[in-house]
Structures are given as structure tokens and as C-alpha cells.
Coordinates of C-alpha atoms in Angstrom, one line a residue:
X227 CA 0.0 0.1 -0.2
X228 CA 1.0 3.3 -1.0
X229 CA -0.5 6.1 -0.2
X230 CA -3.0 7.6 2.9
X231 CA -3.1 5.0 5.0
X232 CA -6.6 4.1 7.5
X233 CA -9.6 2.8 5.1
X234 CA -9.8 -1.3 5.0
X235 CA -9.3 -3.9 2.5
X236 CA -12.2 -5.3 0.9
X237 CA -12.5 -8.3 -2.5
X238 CA -14.5 -9.8 -4.2
X239 CA -16.3 -12.7 -5.5
X240 CA -16.6 -14.6 -1.9
X241 CA -13.5 -16.5 -1.7
X242 CA -10.2 -14.1 -1.7
X243 CA -9.1 -14.7 2.3
X244 CA -7.2 -11.1 3.1
X245 CA -6.8 -9.5 6.1
X246 CA -9.3 -5.9 6.1
X247 CA -6.5 -4.0 8.1
X248 CA -3.0 -5.0 6.6
X249 CA -4.6 -6.4 3.0
X250 CA -2.5 -9.6 4.1
X251 CA -3.5 -12.2 1.5
X252 CA -3.4 -15.8 2.7
X253 CA -3.2 -18.2 -0.8
X254 CA -3.6 -21.2 0.9
X255 CA -7.2 -20.4 2.6
X256 CA -8.4 -19.0 -0.2
X257 CA -10.1 -19.8 -3.8
X258 CA -8.4 -20.6 -6.7
X259 CA -9.7 -17.5 -8.6
X260 CA -9.7 -13.8 -10.0
X261 CA -10.2 -11.2 -8.1
X262 CA -10.5 -7.1 -7.5
X263 CA -9.3 -6.4 -3.8
X264 CA -10.5 -2.9 -3.1
X265 CA -9.2 0.3 -0.4
X266 CA -11.3 2.3 0.6
X267 CA -10.4 5.5 3.3
X268 CA -13.9 6.7 4.3
X269 CA -15.1 10.4 4.3
X270 CA -13.6 13.0 6.5
X271 CA -13.5 16.0 6.9
X272 CA -14.9 16.9 4.4
X273 CA -13.5 15.0 1.5
X274 CA -14.7 13.1 0.3
X275 CA -14.0 8.6 0.6
X276 CA -11.6 7.5 -1.4
X277 CA -10.7 4.1 -3.2
X278 CA -7.8 2.6 -4.9
X279 CA -8.1 -1.0 -6.7
X280 CA -5.9 -4.4 -7.7
X281 CA -5.9 -7.6 -9.8
X282 CA -5.1 -10.6 -7.8
X283 CA -4.5 -13.7 -9.4
X284 CA -4.6 -16.9 -6.7
X285 CA -3.9 -20.3 -8.7
X286 CA -3.5 -23.9 -7.0
X287 CA -0.9 -25.7 -6.8
X288 CA -0.4 -28.8 -9.6
X289 CA -0.7 -32.3 -8.2
X290 CA 3.1 -33.6 -9.5
X291 CA 2.4 -37.7 -9.7
X292 CA 4.8 -40.7 -11.1
X293 CA 3.1 -43.8 -13.0
X294 CA 5.2 -47.1 -14.1
X295 CA 6.0 -49.1 -12.1
X296 CA 8.4 -51.9 -13.7
X297 CA 11.9 -52.4 -12.6
X298 CA 15.2 -53.5 -14.3
X299 CA 15.9 -57.5 -14.6
X300 CA 18.3 -59.9 -16.6
X301 CA 16.3 -59.2 -19.1
X302 CA 14.6 -55.8 -19.3
X303 CA 18.3 -53.2 -19.5
X304 CA 15.8 -50.3 -19.7
X305 CA 12.4 -48.6 -17.9
X306 CA 10.4 -45.9 -18.4
X307 CA 8.8 -43.3 -15.6
X308 CA 6.0 -41.6 -16.6
X309 CA 4.5 -37.0 -14.8
X310 CA 1.8 -36.1 -15.0
X311 CA 0.1 -33.3 -12.9
X312 CA 1.8 -29.4 -15.0
X313 CA 3.6 -27.8 -17.5
X314 CA 7.1 -28.2 -17.4
X315 CA 9.2 -31.5 -16.1
X316 CA 12.5 -31.2 -15.1
X317 CA 13.7 -35.1 -13.8
X318 CA 17.1 -34.7 -11.9
X319 CA 20.4 -37.2 -12.6
X320 CA 20.4 -35.8 -15.8
X321 CA 16.7 -38.1 -17.0
X322 CA 15.3 -35.3 -18.9
X323 CA 12.7 -32.5 -18.9
X324 CA 10.1 -34.8 -20.3
X325 CA 7.5 -36.0 -18.8
X326 CA 8.6 -39.8 -20.2
X327 CA 11.8 -41.2 -18.3
X328 CA 13.5 -43.4 -19.7
X329 CA 15.5 -45.3 -16.6
X330 CA 18.7 -48.2 -17.0
X331 CA 19.7 -47.7 -13.6
X332 CA 18.4 -48.7 -9.8
X333 CA 17.6 -45.1 -7.3
X334 CA 15.3 -43.1 -6.7
X335 CA 14.4 -40.1 -9.1
X336 CA 12.0 -37.6 -8.0
X337 CA 10.1 -35.1 -10.9
X338 CA 9.8 -31.2 -10.3
X339 CA 6.0 -30.2 -11.8
X340 CA 6.0 -26.3 -12.9
X341 CA 2.4 -25.4 -12.9
X342 CA 0.4 -22.2 -13.3
X343 CA 2.4 -18.9 -11.9
X344 CA 5.0 -21.0 -11.9
X345 CA 4.1 -23.2 -9.4
X346 CA 6.2 -26.3 -8.4
X347 CA 5.3 -29.6 -6.5
X348 CA 7.3 -32.6 -6.4
X349 CA 7.6 -36.9 -7.0
X350 CA 9.8 -39.5 -6.2
X351 CA 9.4 -43.2 -7.8
X352 CA 12.0 -45.5 -7.2
X353 CA 13.6 -47.9 -9.3
X354 CA 15.1 -51.7 -8.1
X355 CA 16.6 -54.8 -11.2
X356 CA 17.3 -57.9 -10.5
X357 CA 20.1 -59.0 -12.4
X358 CA 21.0 -62.3 -10.8
X359 CA 22.7 -65.2 -13.0
X360 CA 21.4 -67.9 -14.9
X361 CA 22.8 -70.8 -14.5
X362 CA 25.6 -72.6 -15.8
X363 CA 24.5 -74.8 -19.1
X364 CA 24.2 -78.3 -18.7
X365 CA 27.0 -79.7 -21.6
X366 CA 25.9 -83.3 -22.5
X367 CA 29.0 -84.7 -24.2
X368 CA 29.3 -87.4 -26.7
X369 CA 29.2 -91.4 -25.5
X370 CA 32.3 -91.9 -27.6
X371 CA 34.7 -88.6 -27.6
X372 CA 37.9 -89.7 -29.8
X373 CA 36.0 -90.2 -32.9
X374 CA 37.6 -90.4 -37.2
X375 CA 37.5 -87.9 -39.6
X376 CA 35.4 -87.1 -41.7
X377 CA 33.9 -87.5 -38.4
X378 CA 32.1 -85.3 -36.2
X379 CA 30.9 -85.2 -32.0
X380 CA 28.4 -83.3 -32.0
X381 CA 27.6 -81.5 -28.0
X382 CA 23.9 -80.5 -26.4
X383 CA 22.2 -78.1 -23.8
X384 CA 20.2 -78.0 -20.8
X385 CA 19.3 -75.9 -18.5
X386 CA 19.6 -72.4 -20.1
X387 CA 16.2 -70.4 -21.4
X388 CA 18.3 -68.0 -23.0
X389 CA 21.6 -68.1 -25.3
X390 CA 24.1 -70.6 -25.3
X391 CA 27.7 -69.3 -26.3
X392 CA 30.2 -71.6 -26.3
X393 CA 34.2 -71.5 -25.6
X394 CA 34.8 -71.5 -29.0
X395 CA 33.3 -68.9 -30.3
X396 CA 29.9 -70.8 -31.9
X397 CA 26.2 -70.4 -29.8
X398 CA 23.3 -72.9 -29.8
X399 CA 21.7 -75.3 -28.0
X400 CA 24.6 -77.7 -29.5
X401 CA 28.2 -77.6 -30.6
X402 CA 28.8 -79.4 -33.9
X403 CA 33.3 -80.8 -33.7
X404 CA 34.1 -81.2 -37.3
X405 CA 38.4 -80.5 -38.1
X406 CA 41.2 -82.4 -36.8
X407 CA 41.9 -81.2 -33.5
X408 CA 41.0 -81.6 -29.9
X409 CA 39.6 -79.9 -28.6
X410 CA 38.1 -78.9 -24.0
X411 CA 34.9 -77.1 -24.1
X412 CA 32.8 -74.8 -21.8
X413 CA 29.7 -73.1 -22.9
X414 CA 28.4 -69.8 -20.4
X415 CA 23.6 -69.4 -21.0
X416 CA 23.4 -65.7 -22.1
X417 CA 19.5 -64.7 -20.8
X418 CA 19.1 -60.2 -21.2
X419 CA 22.5 -58.6 -20.5
X420 CA 23.2 -61.4 -17.6
X421 CA 25.2 -64.4 -18.5
X422 CA 25.7 -67.3 -16.8
X423 CA 29.8 -68.9 -15.4
X424 CA 31.7 -71.1 -17.6
X425 CA 29.6 -74.6 -17.1
X426 CA 32.6 -77.2 -16.3
X427 CA 35.0 -77.7 -19.6
X428 CA 34.7 -81.5 -21.4
X429 CA 37.9 -82.9 -22.2
X430 CA 39.3 -85.9 -23.1
X431 CA 38.1 -83.8 -27.4
X432 CA 39.7 -85.8 -30.5
X433 CA 39.0 -85.6 -33.8
X434 CA 41.6 -87.9 -35.7
X435 CA 42.7 -88.4 -38.7
X436 CA 41.5 -91.8 -39.8
X437 CA 45.2 -93.4 -40.4
X438 CA 46.3 -94.5 -44.3
X439 CA 46.9 -97.9 -44.4
X440 CA 49.6 -99.5 -46.9
X441 CA 50.5 -103.4 -46.8
X442 CA 53.1 -104.8 -49.6
X443 CA 54.9 -108.0 -49.9
X444 CA 58.7 -107.8 -51.9
X445 CA 57.3 -111.1 -54.0
X446 CA 56.4 -112.6 -55.8
X447 CA 58.0 -116.3 -54.2
X448 CA 59.5 -119.3 -55.1
X449 CA 59.0 -122.1 -52.6
X450 CA 61.5 -122.1 -49.4
X451 CA 61.8 -118.3 -50.0
X452 CA 61.8 -116.2 -46.8
X453 CA 58.1 -114.2 -47.2
X454 CA 58.3 -110.4 -46.0
X455 CA 55.2 -108.2 -45.1
X456 CA 55.1 -104.8 -44.6
X457 CA 52.9 -102.0 -43.6
X458 CA 53.2 -98.3 -43.1
X459 CA 50.1 -96.2 -41.7
X460 CA 49.7 -96.6 -38.3
X461 CA 50.9 -96.7 -34.0
X462 CA 49.8 -100.5 -34.1
X463 CA 49.9 -103.1 -36.9
X464 CA 47.3 -106.3 -36.9
X465 CA 48.2 -109.7 -39.5
X466 CA 46.0 -111.9 -41.2
X467 CA 46.7 -114.4 -44.3
X468 CA 46.5 -118.2 -45.2
X469 CA 47.2 -121.1 -42.9
X470 CA 46.0 -119.7 -39.7
X471 CA 48.2 -116.5 -40.3
X472 CA 48.2 -113.9 -37.3
X473 CA 50.3 -111.1 -36.2
X474 CA 50.6 -107.8 -34.4
X475 CA 54.1 -107.1 -36.2
X476 CA 54.7 -104.3 -38.0
X477 CA 56.7 -106.4 -40.5
X478 CA 56.6 -109.6 -39.8
X479 CA 58.1 -112.4 -41.9
X480 CA 57.4 -115.8 -42.8
X481 CA 60.9 -118.4 -43.2
X482 CA 59.7 -121.3 -45.7
X483 CA 58.0 -120.3 -47.2
X484 CA 55.2 -123.2 -49.2
X485 CA 52.5 -123.2 -51.8
X486 CA 49.6 -122.3 -48.4
X487 CA 51.4 -119.5 -47.6
X488 CA 50.0 -117.9 -50.6
X489 CA 46.8 -115.5 -50.4
X490 CA 45.5 -112.6 -49.6
X491 CA 47.2 -110.7 -46.3
X492 CA 44.8 -108.3 -44.5
X493 CA 46.7 -105.5 -42.6
X494 CA 44.2 -103.1 -39.7
X495 CA 46.6 -100.7 -38.4
X496 CA 45.0 -98.0 -35.7
X497 CA 45.9 -94.3 -35.0
X498 CA 43.5 -94.2 -31.1
X499 CA 40.4 -95.2 -31.8
X500 CA 40.7 -94.8 -35.8
X501 CA 41.5 -98.1 -38.4
X502 CA 42.1 -98.6 -41.3
X503 CA 43.0 -102.0 -43.8
X504 CA 44.8 -102.7 -46.8
X505 CA 45.9 -105.5 -48.6
X506 CA 48.5 -107.2 -50.6
X507 CA 49.0 -110.7 -53.0
X508 CA 51.3 -112.8 -51.5
X509 CA 51.6 -115.9 -54.2
X510 CA 54.5 -118.7 -53.8
X511 CA 55.4 -120.9 -56.7
X512 CA 57.6 -124.1 -57.1
X513 CA 58.4 -127.0 -55.9
X514 CA 59.6 -128.0 -52.8
X515 CA 62.9 -129.5 -54.1
X516 CA 63.9 -132.1 -51.4
X517 CA 60.2 -133.3 -51.7
X518 CA 60.1 -133.3 -55.6
X519 CA 62.4 -134.2 -55.8
X520 CA 62.3 -133.6 -59.7
X521 CA 60.6 -132.1 -62.1
X522 CA 58.3 -132.9 -64.5
X523 CA 58.5 -129.5 -67.3
X524 CA 55.7 -130.7 -70.2
X525 CA 58.2 -128.5 -73.6
X526 CA 57.7 -127.1 -76.8
X527 CA 59.9 -128.6 -78.2
X528 CA 62.5 -127.2 -81.0
X529 CA 66.4 -125.9 -80.2
X530 CA 66.2 -124.5 -77.8
X531 CA 63.5 -126.6 -75.9
X532 CA 60.1 -123.8 -74.5
X533 CA 59.1 -124.4 -71.6
X534 CA 55.4 -124.8 -70.9
X535 CA 55.0 -125.7 -67.6
X536 CA 55.1 -128.5 -64.9
X537 CA 53.2 -131.3 -65.2
X538 CA 50.9 -133.1 -62.8
X539 CA 49.4 -135.9 -61.4
X540 CA 45.6 -135.6 -63.2
X541 CA 46.8 -132.7 -65.0
X542 CA 44.0 -132.2 -68.1
X543 CA 46.0 -130.3 -70.8
X544 CA 45.3 -128.8 -74.0
X545 CA 46.5 -129.9 -77.2
X546 CA 49.0 -128.3 -79.0
X547 CA 49.2 -128.4 -82.5
X548 CA 53.4 -128.5 -82.0
X549 CA 55.3 -131.5 -81.1
X550 CA 55.9 -131.6 -77.2
X551 CA 58.0 -132.6 -74.7
X552 CA 58.8 -134.1 -70.8
X553 CA 61.7 -133.0 -69.6
X554 CA 62.6 -135.1 -66.5
X555 CA 64.4 -132.5 -64.1
X556 CA 66.3 -132.9 -60.5
X557 CA 65.6 -129.7 -58.2
X558 CA 66.9 -131.5 -54.7
X559 CA 70.3 -130.2 -54.3
X560 CA 71.2 -133.1 -51.7
X561 CA 70.0 -136.2 -54.5
X562 CA 72.3 -137.2 -57.2
X563 CA 70.6 -138.1 -60.6
X564 CA 73.3 -140.1 -62.8
X565 CA 70.3 -141.6 -65.8
X566 CA 66.9 -142.0 -66.0
X567 CA 65.1 -144.3 -66.7
X568 CA 61.5 -143.2 -68.8
X569 CA 58.1 -144.9 -70.2
X570 CA 55.3 -144.2 -71.9
X571 CA 52.5 -145.3 -73.3
X572 CA 49.6 -143.5 -74.3
X573 CA 47.6 -143.3 -77.7
X574 CA 49.7 -144.8 -80.2
X575 CA 53.0 -144.3 -78.0
X576 CA 54.9 -146.5 -76.5
X577 CA 58.2 -145.6 -75.3
X578 CA 61.0 -146.3 -72.8
X579 CA 63.7 -145.0 -73.2
X580 CA 67.6 -144.4 -70.8
X581 CA 68.8 -140.8 -70.1
X582 CA 72.4 -140.2 -68.8
X583 CA 73.1 -136.4 -69.4
X584 CA 70.4 -133.5 -68.8
X585 CA 68.2 -132.3 -70.4
X586 CA 66.5 -136.0 -69.8
X587 CA 63.9 -135.8 -72.6
X588 CA 61.1 -138.5 -72.8
X589 CA 61.6 -138.4 -76.8
X590 CA 64.9 -138.2 -76.7
X591 CA 67.7 -134.6 -77.6
X592 CA 70.5 -133.6 -78.8
X593 CA 72.5 -130.6 -76.1
X594 CA 69.0 -128.5 -76.3
X595 CA 67.8 -130.3 -79.2
X596 CA 64.7 -131.6 -78.0
X597 CA 63.1 -134.3 -79.7
X598 CA 59.3 -134.7 -79.6
X599 CA 56.2 -135.1 -80.5
X600 CA 52.2 -134.7 -81.3
X601 CA 49.8 -135.3 -78.0
X602 CA 46.8 -136.7 -80.1
X603 CA 44.0 -136.4 -77.5
X604 CA 43.9 -138.7 -75.0
X605 CA 44.9 -140.8 -71.5
X606 CA 48.8 -140.8 -70.7
X607 CA 51.1 -142.7 -68.2
X608 CA 54.7 -140.9 -67.3
X609 CA 56.5 -143.4 -65.5
X610 CA 60.7 -142.2 -64.5
X611 CA 62.9 -144.4 -62.3
X612 CA 66.3 -141.7 -61.1
X613 CA 69.8 -144.2 -60.6
X614 CA 72.7 -142.4 -58.4
X615 CA 74.8 -142.6 -61.5
X616 CA 74.7 -144.0 -65.5
X617 CA 73.5 -146.4 -67.3
X618 CA 70.7 -147.5 -64.5
X619 CA 74.1 -148.1 -61.9
X620 CA 74.7 -147.0 -58.1
X621 CA 71.3 -147.9 -58.1
X622 CA 67.5 -146.2 -57.5
X623 CA 67.0 -142.5 -56.3
X624 CA 64.0 -141.3 -57.5
X625 CA 60.8 -143.7 -58.4
X626 CA 59.3 -145.5 -59.7
X627 CA 56.7 -143.2 -59.6
X628 CA 54.2 -143.0 -61.9
X629 CA 52.3 -139.3 -62.9
X630 CA 49.3 -139.9 -65.8
X631 CA 47.9 -136.7 -67.6
X632 CA 44.9 -136.2 -70.2
X633 CA 45.9 -134.1 -73.6
X634 CA 42.4 -133.1 -74.6
X635 CA 42.0 -131.4 -78.4
X636 CA 39.6 -128.3 -76.9
X637 CA 41.5 -125.7 -78.8
X638 CA 40.9 -122.5 -76.4
X639 CA 43.4 -120.0 -76.8
X640 CA 44.8 -117.9 -74.5
X641 CA 46.5 -115.0 -76.9
X642 CA 49.2 -113.4 -76.2
X643 CA 49.0 -111.0 -73.8
X644 CA 49.7 -106.6 -73.2
X645 CA 51.8 -104.5 -70.7
X646 CA 50.8 -100.9 -71.0
X647 CA 54.3 -100.2 -71.7
X648 CA 58.3 -102.4 -72.0
X649 CA 59.3 -100.9 -68.8
X650 CA 58.6 -102.9 -65.9
X651 CA 59.2 -101.1 -63.0
X652 CA 61.2 -103.1 -59.8
X653 CA 59.0 -104.3 -56.3
X654 CA 56.0 -102.0 -58.1
X655 CA 52.4 -103.9 -59.6
X656 CA 51.6 -103.8 -62.3
X657 CA 48.8 -104.4 -64.6
X658 CA 48.7 -107.2 -67.6
X659 CA 46.2 -107.5 -69.7
X660 CA 45.1 -110.4 -71.6
X661 CA 42.1 -112.4 -73.8
X662 CA 41.1 -115.8 -74.7
X663 CA 38.7 -117.8 -77.2
X664 CA 37.0 -120.3 -76.6
X665 CA 36.6 -122.5 -73.0
X666 CA 38.7 -123.4 -69.9
X667 CA 37.1 -126.1 -67.2
X668 CA 35.6 -123.6 -64.8
X669 CA 37.8 -124.7 -61.7
X670 CA 40.6 -124.0 -63.9
X671 CA 42.7 -121.1 -63.0
X672 CA 45.2 -118.9 -65.2
X673 CA 48.3 -117.8 -63.5
X674 CA 50.2 -114.6 -64.9
X675 CA 54.2 -115.6 -65.2
X676 CA 57.9 -113.7 -65.4
X677 CA 60.6 -115.4 -67.8
X678 CA 64.1 -114.9 -66.1
X679 CA 65.9 -112.1 -67.4
X680 CA 66.9 -114.4 -70.3
X681 CA 62.5 -114.4 -72.1
X682 CA 63.5 -117.8 -70.6
X683 CA 59.6 -119.9 -69.1
X684 CA 61.9 -123.8 -67.5
X685 CA 61.5 -122.2 -63.9
X686 CA 58.5 -118.8 -64.1
X687 CA 58.1 -117.0 -61.6
X688 CA 54.2 -116.5 -60.6
X689 CA 53.2 -112.6 -60.6
X690 CA 49.9 -113.4 -60.3
X691 CA 46.8 -115.6 -61.4
X692 CA 43.0 -115.0 -62.4
X693 CA 40.0 -117.1 -62.6
X694 CA 38.7 -114.8 -65.5
X695 CA 40.2 -112.6 -68.5
X696 CA 41.1 -110.0 -68.6
X697 CA 43.1 -106.8 -66.7
X698 CA 45.0 -108.5 -63.8
X699 CA 47.0 -105.6 -61.4
X700 CA 50.2 -108.6 -60.6
X701 CA 53.0 -108.2 -58.2
X702 CA 57.0 -107.9 -59.8
X703 CA 60.1 -108.6 -57.5
X704 CA 62.3 -106.0 -55.5
X705 CA 65.2 -108.3 -57.8
X706 CA 64.7 -108.0 -60.8
X707 CA 68.1 -107.5 -63.0
X708 CA 67.9 -104.1 -64.9
X709 CA 70.4 -106.0 -67.7
X710 CA 68.1 -107.4 -68.3
X711 CA 65.2 -108.5 -70.5
X712 CA 61.9 -110.2 -69.4
X713 CA 59.4 -111.5 -70.9
X714 CA 55.6 -112.4 -69.6
X715 CA 53.2 -115.0 -70.1
X716 CA 49.6 -116.4 -69.0
X717 CA 49.2 -120.1 -67.9
X718 CA 46.1 -122.0 -67.4
X719 CA 45.7 -124.7 -64.6
X720 CA 42.9 -126.4 -66.2
X721 CA 43.1 -127.9 -69.0
X722 CA 46.8 -126.4 -68.6
X723 CA 47.4 -124.5 -71.9
X724 CA 50.0 -121.3 -72.3
X725 CA 49.5 -118.6 -73.8
X726 CA 52.2 -116.8 -76.2
X727 CA 55.3 -114.8 -74.7
X728 CA 54.1 -110.3 -74.2
X729 CA 55.5 -109.9 -78.4
X730 CA 59.2 -107.8 -76.9
X731 CA 61.6 -108.0 -74.3
X732 CA 60.4 -105.5 -71.1
X733 CA 63.1 -103.6 -69.9
X734 CA 63.2 -103.3 -65.5
X735 CA 63.9 -100.1 -63.8
X736 CA 66.0 -101.3 -60.5
X737 CA 64.1 -101.2 -57.5
X738 CA 67.7 -99.4 -56.2
X739 CA 70.4 -97.8 -58.1
X740 CA 73.7 -96.6 -57.0
X741 CA 75.5 -94.2 -57.8
X742 CA 79.5 -94.0 -58.5
X743 CA 80.2 -93.1 -61.9
X744 CA 80.8 -88.9 -62.4
X745 CA 78.9 -86.8 -64.6
X746 CA 80.8 -83.7 -66.5
X747 CA 78.7 -83.4 -70.2
X748 CA 75.3 -83.7 -71.7
X749 CA 71.8 -84.5 -70.6
X750 CA 71.3 -87.3 -67.8
X751 CA 67.7 -89.1 -65.5
X752 CA 68.5 -92.1 -63.2
X753 CA 65.5 -93.8 -62.4
X754 CA 65.4 -96.2 -59.1
X755 CA 61.5 -97.2 -58.9
X756 CA 62.7 -96.9 -54.9
X757 CA 65.5 -95.5 -53.4
X758 CA 68.6 -93.9 -55.2
X759 CA 71.7 -93.7 -53.2
X760 CA 74.4 -91.4 -54.8
X761 CA 78.1 -91.2 -53.9
X762 CA 79.7 -89.1 -57.7
X763 CA 80.1 -86.4 -58.7
X764 CA 78.3 -83.2 -61.2
X765 CA 80.1 -81.1 -62.9
X766 CA 79.3 -78.3 -65.7
X767 CA 77.7 -78.3 -67.8
X768 CA 76.1 -81.6 -66.6
X769 CA 71.7 -80.8 -66.5
X770 CA 72.0 -84.5 -64.2
X771 CA 67.5 -85.3 -63.0
X772 CA 67.1 -88.3 -60.5
X773 CA 64.2 -89.5 -59.9
X774 CA 63.4 -92.2 -57.0
X775 CA 59.6 -93.7 -55.4
X776 CA 61.2 -92.9 -52.4
X777 CA 63.9 -91.8 -51.3
X778 CA 67.1 -90.1 -52.7
X779 CA 70.4 -90.4 -51.2
X780 CA 73.2 -88.6 -50.5
X781 CA 76.1 -90.3 -49.5
X782 CA 79.8 -88.2 -48.6
X783 CA 81.6 -87.6 -51.2
X784 CA 78.6 -86.2 -53.3
X785 CA 78.7 -82.9 -55.3
X786 CA 77.5 -80.5 -57.4
X787 CA 79.2 -77.4 -58.7
X788 CA 78.9 -74.7 -60.4
X789 CA 77.6 -74.3 -63.9
X790 CA 76.0 -77.8 -63.9
X791 CA 71.7 -78.5 -62.6
X792 CA 71.0 -81.2 -60.7
X793 CA 67.9 -81.9 -59.9
X794 CA 66.7 -84.3 -57.7
X795 CA 63.1 -85.6 -57.4
X796 CA 60.4 -87.7 -55.2
X797 CA 58.6 -89.4 -57.7
X798 CA 56.9 -92.6 -58.1
X799 CA 58.4 -95.6 -61.0
X800 CA 55.2 -96.0 -63.3
X801 CA 55.0 -99.8 -65.3

């Protein structure tokens, strides 16, 4: 109030609490609204009354409130609270000035609401958090923890309602391991923003490379030789084969080979829990010399005569258009035979001869010129008696032994075999292909025979067998001579007939080659099917290549001088 005092305050309309003397207004007991306050000084001393007015506005305080009751947990990273009751809002904790606040942490939060006339009110809300970590998942391990590639290991989990994260970086309720290696695997469970501790690790998980089994032998063998089996590819080995053979030795031997030792040998190699198998065909041929004492050789007559096959009692032989003979060959070194009586009977034949000089031919001979006859179909009987000295002197040391065989006129033919090329790799295999015409007995076996180093078949080596014509994978001996000239033919067992040999002599790449000769000029290629051992010197301008199937050994003394070219490569010998 400015001006004269002593007047009285009134207000209109009703509802305003005002002191009539002092003009003091009490808003808390007043009713909100707009009032006209009048101050009146009564007339006095001849002066008229005087009035003054002003307008007063009473505003209600805002009513602040907060809605929303959701709290934080593993699945709820943020919650909202909504304020109401005013015109503007200010949240504590820097939550902003909007009615809606987003809250990510537990705590007590206050909102200040400002209404008309800058009147304010406050409200509070509480946000709690439940972030108890979930239980670690339970890993279900495979029953077999060690498997062989390309096998897999499958792990699964239980007890996690969220996401399973594996220690190798994968996620999902199951895990498939497929790469070769050793594993230790654990897992965690993530629910929202909560992650469990790691589960107990599953150890001992392994995926192992499946071994590659290799089985070989050093044959073919003759009766009495030692069979050498060779294995590789694993950490433990198991062999099984003919004549109830079994062995756990990696490279076992079978001494004093017999025909019963021929056949397929099966090798099982093991690495960890992984196994692999391989086979090798062992071929044993010939006769036990001091059991049989003599070998009866069925030959084509001529100079020189050509050995076809050995005669056995009961054999069925196919008639040949050429003249043939039978030669008695002593084969036991401990029994000396000086003369032989031979008697043969059969269709149109009844013949006896005494032979004092090898070869003991049934129809006589002149050195290697063996005389013969044509054996027509029918049954023949050959009786042989051997004596210690010439002219039946010195007593009988062999026989008499009678051998019966049958000649048939069925003209089945074995065509001359073929090989991929004219070079053989000692110790390797070679594919021999042959065809036949005509019919053979169902029990017949075809024997693929390798000649001696001069191309002769007096003592052929059986390198493969088959029951039908076609291509046969045959095993070559390791001791073939690099200077030899070899032939291959096919002979049947029933009825017996031999093919012509391969058209050309076959040369040999030796298994092992030892090099000691120095090389100074030219282009030189040395090859061995297994190993080259070099101790020589190479000087300019020589250009030298060494190829070996398994290893090249450069011994002390080996030298390559400047200006020369030298290449060594492990490259399998191919037939």
C-alpha cells in the first residue's frame, strides 16, 4: 500500500482470504480465481471517500505424480516412468525435461512439476534391479569322445532358457565339431544382459585323422624263401592271412614259404580309435625241391626247347599243334641223379628210353635240341625212375613214380598278354591284360608268369592269378635285374595251355640304384622304383635328374659344382 492509511480492504467475488486492515492475503485458505481488491478510505473532514483497486490471481499448486512400476532385470535393460500434473517437468539424475523418463539404473528418482504462476510440486519413484545370473548350462557330451575324420563330435546342452555361447566362439543349444584336433569345450548361458559363469569344460575330445593303411610284400616268392610283409600308416598293426597267419608285428616275416602261404593278407592299422585296412597278395610258386626231387616239365620241342609248365598227376592238358616233349629236371641239391629211365604210354605211344645226360627228355635230345611228338587227345602215363649213376648203376634214388595226364582236343586259346609299356618297375605292380577264346574248365586258374632275365620260362615266376580273362594287377619282385630282358605270358591250369609271351622284351627300372660314376657332360636321367643312393660328382655343363619312388640318399662325397644343373625328385616309377 502506498498513499493514505487508515482505510479498509475488501475483495470480490467471495473466496479470497484477505486481512481487511493490512491487506495481507492468505493463498492457502483462498479459493483459486481472479479477485478485485478494493482499498477504501472513508469520507472525513469534508473530504469525500477515496478508493483504489487492484487485481489478484490465486492459482492452485500443481498435483505431481509418476506412473510406471516395471523394474530392471536380466531381460529388461531399461524402464520408463511418466510424470503428470503440470506444465513442465524436470527429472533428477539428468533424466531430462520430458514427461517420460527412460531409466537404466536402479535408484530413487524425483520429478519437479511446474504449473501456472511457476508453482511447483515434486513426486518420487523407485526403480530396483534383479540381475541374478542364470545357471550355467549342462553340457551333454558324446558317448565316444574320440572319433576318426571325417567323423564329428556332437555336444548339446540343457538348463539354459537364453542363448548358449560356447568357448570356441559358436552359439546355439548344440555344437558340432568337425575339424581334426583336440578340444576342451565349456559353455555359458546368456539371458538378456546377464551371463552365467562358464560350465565345467568337457575335455578329452579328439577328432583324429583316419590312418592310411599300406600293405606290401617283397614277392613273388619261390617255395622255401622268406616272405616279408611290410606295413605303414598307423601306430599299431594287426595282420591276418592264409594258413591261420596272424601277427601284431609291423613288418612280420614268414620263413620257409609253402604254397599254402599264398593268398591275400589283410592289414589293420590303428591310430587312437581309428582303423584302416589294406591288403597285399602274396604269391608263392614252385615246388619243394627235396620233397618232389624232380620237376616234370612239359615243353615245346625244338632248339632251344621252350618250357611251358610243370606236369602234375591228374592234369588236363590242351592239345598243341606243335611237337611237345617232357623233360625230367632234378631239383633236389642233396640227391644226385646220374641216369633216368622214362616210359610213356598213351594213344599211339608206347615208348621207353634211358637218359644219361641232362636234359632228360622223354623222346631224346641233342643238347638243348629236344625232340618231340604230337600228343593227340587221350590219357597218358609217364613212369620215371632215377639212378645214382649212368646206365642204371648205383641203385635207385628216385621212383619209380607214375604220373598220369590227359590231353584234350578243345582248342581254347590264350592270346599274348599286353602291358602298358615296355618298362617294368622292380617291386611295383604292373597291369597285365589278356584275352581268351574257347572254353576252359570252371575250376581253371590263369597264372601270369614272368620269365627269367633272358626271357626263358624254364623257371617262371608267378606274379598274379585270375579266374577270368581281363586285366590283372600283378606284383613284380624287387630283385629284377636292370640289364635283364623279361617276357610275360599267361598259363591256364585246367585245361593247361600257355600263351605266347609279350611281343617285345621288357626292360627294368631297378628298385635300388647306387651311383658312383661322375657326370661331367650331357643330359642324364637316373631312375629307381624305390631308392637312389648317390656318392658321385656332377660338374659343368652336366644336366642331371634323379627320380626315385621313395628316397634319394646323397652320401658323403656327393657334390654338385657350379655351372651344372641337378634335380632330385621323389616320383613314383610307373609301369
